[in-house]
mmCIF file of C-alpha atoms in Angstrom:
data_model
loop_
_atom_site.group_PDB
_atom_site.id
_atom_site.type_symbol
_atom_site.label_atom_id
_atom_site.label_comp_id
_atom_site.label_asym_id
_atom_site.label_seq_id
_atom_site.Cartn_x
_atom_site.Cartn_y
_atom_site.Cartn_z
ATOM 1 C CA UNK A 1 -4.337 10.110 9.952
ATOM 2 C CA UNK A 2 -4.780 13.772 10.776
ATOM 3 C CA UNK A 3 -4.956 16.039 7.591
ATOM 4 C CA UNK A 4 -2.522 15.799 5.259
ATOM 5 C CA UNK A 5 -0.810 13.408 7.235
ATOM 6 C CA UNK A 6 -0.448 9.672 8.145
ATOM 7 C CA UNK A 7 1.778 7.980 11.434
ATOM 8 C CA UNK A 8 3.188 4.939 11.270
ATOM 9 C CA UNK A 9 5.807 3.299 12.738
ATOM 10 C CA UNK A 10 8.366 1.959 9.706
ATOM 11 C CA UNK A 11 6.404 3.223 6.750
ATOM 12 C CA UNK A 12 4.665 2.190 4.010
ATOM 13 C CA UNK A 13 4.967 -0.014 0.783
ATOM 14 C CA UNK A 14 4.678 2.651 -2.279
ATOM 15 C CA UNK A 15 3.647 0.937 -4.773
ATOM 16 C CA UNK A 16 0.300 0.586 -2.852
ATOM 17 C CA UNK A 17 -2.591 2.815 -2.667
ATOM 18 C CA UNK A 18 -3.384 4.081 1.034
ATOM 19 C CA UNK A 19 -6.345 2.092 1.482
ATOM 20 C CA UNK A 20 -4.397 -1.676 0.820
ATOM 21 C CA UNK A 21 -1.485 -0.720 3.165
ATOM 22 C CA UNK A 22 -1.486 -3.642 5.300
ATOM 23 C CA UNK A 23 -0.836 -4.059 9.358
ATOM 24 C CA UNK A 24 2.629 -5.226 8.344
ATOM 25 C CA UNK A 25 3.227 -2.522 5.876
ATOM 26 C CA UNK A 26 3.298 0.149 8.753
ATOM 27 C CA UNK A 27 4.818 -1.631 11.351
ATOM 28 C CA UNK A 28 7.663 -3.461 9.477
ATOM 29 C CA UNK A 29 7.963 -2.003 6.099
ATOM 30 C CA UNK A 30 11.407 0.041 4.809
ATOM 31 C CA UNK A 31 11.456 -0.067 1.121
ATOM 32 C CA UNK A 32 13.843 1.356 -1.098
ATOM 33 C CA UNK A 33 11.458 3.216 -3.347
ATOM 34 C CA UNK A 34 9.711 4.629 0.165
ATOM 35 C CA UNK A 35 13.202 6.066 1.390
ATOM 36 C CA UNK A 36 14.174 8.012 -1.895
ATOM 37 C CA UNK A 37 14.090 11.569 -1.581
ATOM 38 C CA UNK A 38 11.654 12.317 -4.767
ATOM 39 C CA UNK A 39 8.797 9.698 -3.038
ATOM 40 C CA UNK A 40 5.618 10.987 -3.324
ATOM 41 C CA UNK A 41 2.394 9.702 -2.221
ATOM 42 C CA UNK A 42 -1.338 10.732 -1.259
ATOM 43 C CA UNK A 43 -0.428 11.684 2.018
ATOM 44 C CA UNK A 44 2.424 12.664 4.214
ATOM 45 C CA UNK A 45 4.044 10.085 5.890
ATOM 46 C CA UNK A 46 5.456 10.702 9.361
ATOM 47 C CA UNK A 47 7.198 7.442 10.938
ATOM 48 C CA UNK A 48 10.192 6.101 13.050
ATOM 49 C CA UNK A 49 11.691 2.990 12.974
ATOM 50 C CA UNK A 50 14.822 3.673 10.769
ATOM 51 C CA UNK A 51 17.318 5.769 12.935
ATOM 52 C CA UNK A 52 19.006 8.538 11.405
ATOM 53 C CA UNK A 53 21.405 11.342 12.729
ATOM 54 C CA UNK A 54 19.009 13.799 11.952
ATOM 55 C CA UNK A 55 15.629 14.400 11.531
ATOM 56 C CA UNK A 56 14.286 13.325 7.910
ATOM 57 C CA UNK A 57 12.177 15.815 6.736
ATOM 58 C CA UNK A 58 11.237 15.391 2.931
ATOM 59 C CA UNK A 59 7.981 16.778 1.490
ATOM 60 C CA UNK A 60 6.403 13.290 1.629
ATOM 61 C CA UNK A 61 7.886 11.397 4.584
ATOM 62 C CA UNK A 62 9.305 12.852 7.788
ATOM 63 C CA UNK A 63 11.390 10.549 9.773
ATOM 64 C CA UNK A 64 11.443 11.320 13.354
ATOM 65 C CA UNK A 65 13.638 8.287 14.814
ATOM 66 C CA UNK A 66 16.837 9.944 15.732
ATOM 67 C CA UNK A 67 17.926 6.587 17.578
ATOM 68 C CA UNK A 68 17.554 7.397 20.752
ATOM 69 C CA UNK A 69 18.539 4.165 22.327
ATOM 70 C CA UNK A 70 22.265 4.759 21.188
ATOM 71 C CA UNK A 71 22.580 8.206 20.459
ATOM 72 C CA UNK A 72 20.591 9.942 23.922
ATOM 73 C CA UNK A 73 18.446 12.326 21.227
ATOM 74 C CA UNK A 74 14.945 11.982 21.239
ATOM 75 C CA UNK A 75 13.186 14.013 18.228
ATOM 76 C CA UNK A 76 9.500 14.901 17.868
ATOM 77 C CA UNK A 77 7.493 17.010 14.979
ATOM 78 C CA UNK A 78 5.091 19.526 15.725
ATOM 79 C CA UNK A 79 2.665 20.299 12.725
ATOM 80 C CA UNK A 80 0.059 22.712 12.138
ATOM 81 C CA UNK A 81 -2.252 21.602 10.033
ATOM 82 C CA UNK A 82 -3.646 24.633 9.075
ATOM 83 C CA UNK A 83 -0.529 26.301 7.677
ATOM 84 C CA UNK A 84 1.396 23.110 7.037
ATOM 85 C CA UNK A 85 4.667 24.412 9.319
ATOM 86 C CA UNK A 86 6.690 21.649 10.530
ATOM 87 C CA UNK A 87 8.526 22.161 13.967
ATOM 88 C CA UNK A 88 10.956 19.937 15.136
ATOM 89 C CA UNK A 89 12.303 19.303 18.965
ATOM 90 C CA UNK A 90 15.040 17.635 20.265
ATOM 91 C CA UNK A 91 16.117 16.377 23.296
#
């Protein structure tokens, strides 16, 4: 964690507090409640795992994988924690 925020790799199970996330949660998780636009939880969530075309970038989760492997873009956020600006880069 770092501020507001929280990195894992797949995400998290919502229905869970922060603190009873599990190993497995973060790595392998992709629930359908996590992925709707309106989640909310007590931190930001900034993972991967679950390529997109774009950048996700929803006021609770940020979703950086941009599949890479098959598409040639890598994506990255840059955050100030301060301010709370979010700054994305692509390859």
């Amino acid at each position: 964690t770092a501020g507001d925020y929280l990195f894992v790799h797949a995400g998290i199970d919502p229905i869970k507090s922060l603190s009873k996330q599990s190993k497995k949660d973060i790595l392998w998780s992709r629930a359908e409640k996590f992925f709707d636009k309106g989640f909310k939880f007590e931190k930001i969530i900034v993972h991967g795992h679950t390529p997109e075309t774009e950048v996700v970038n929803f006021p609770y989760r940020i979703n950086i994988d941009t599949g890479c492997f098959f598409s040639g873009k890598l994506s990255c956020v840059c955050l100030n924690l301060n301010s709370k600006k979010r700054e994305f880069i692509y390859s």
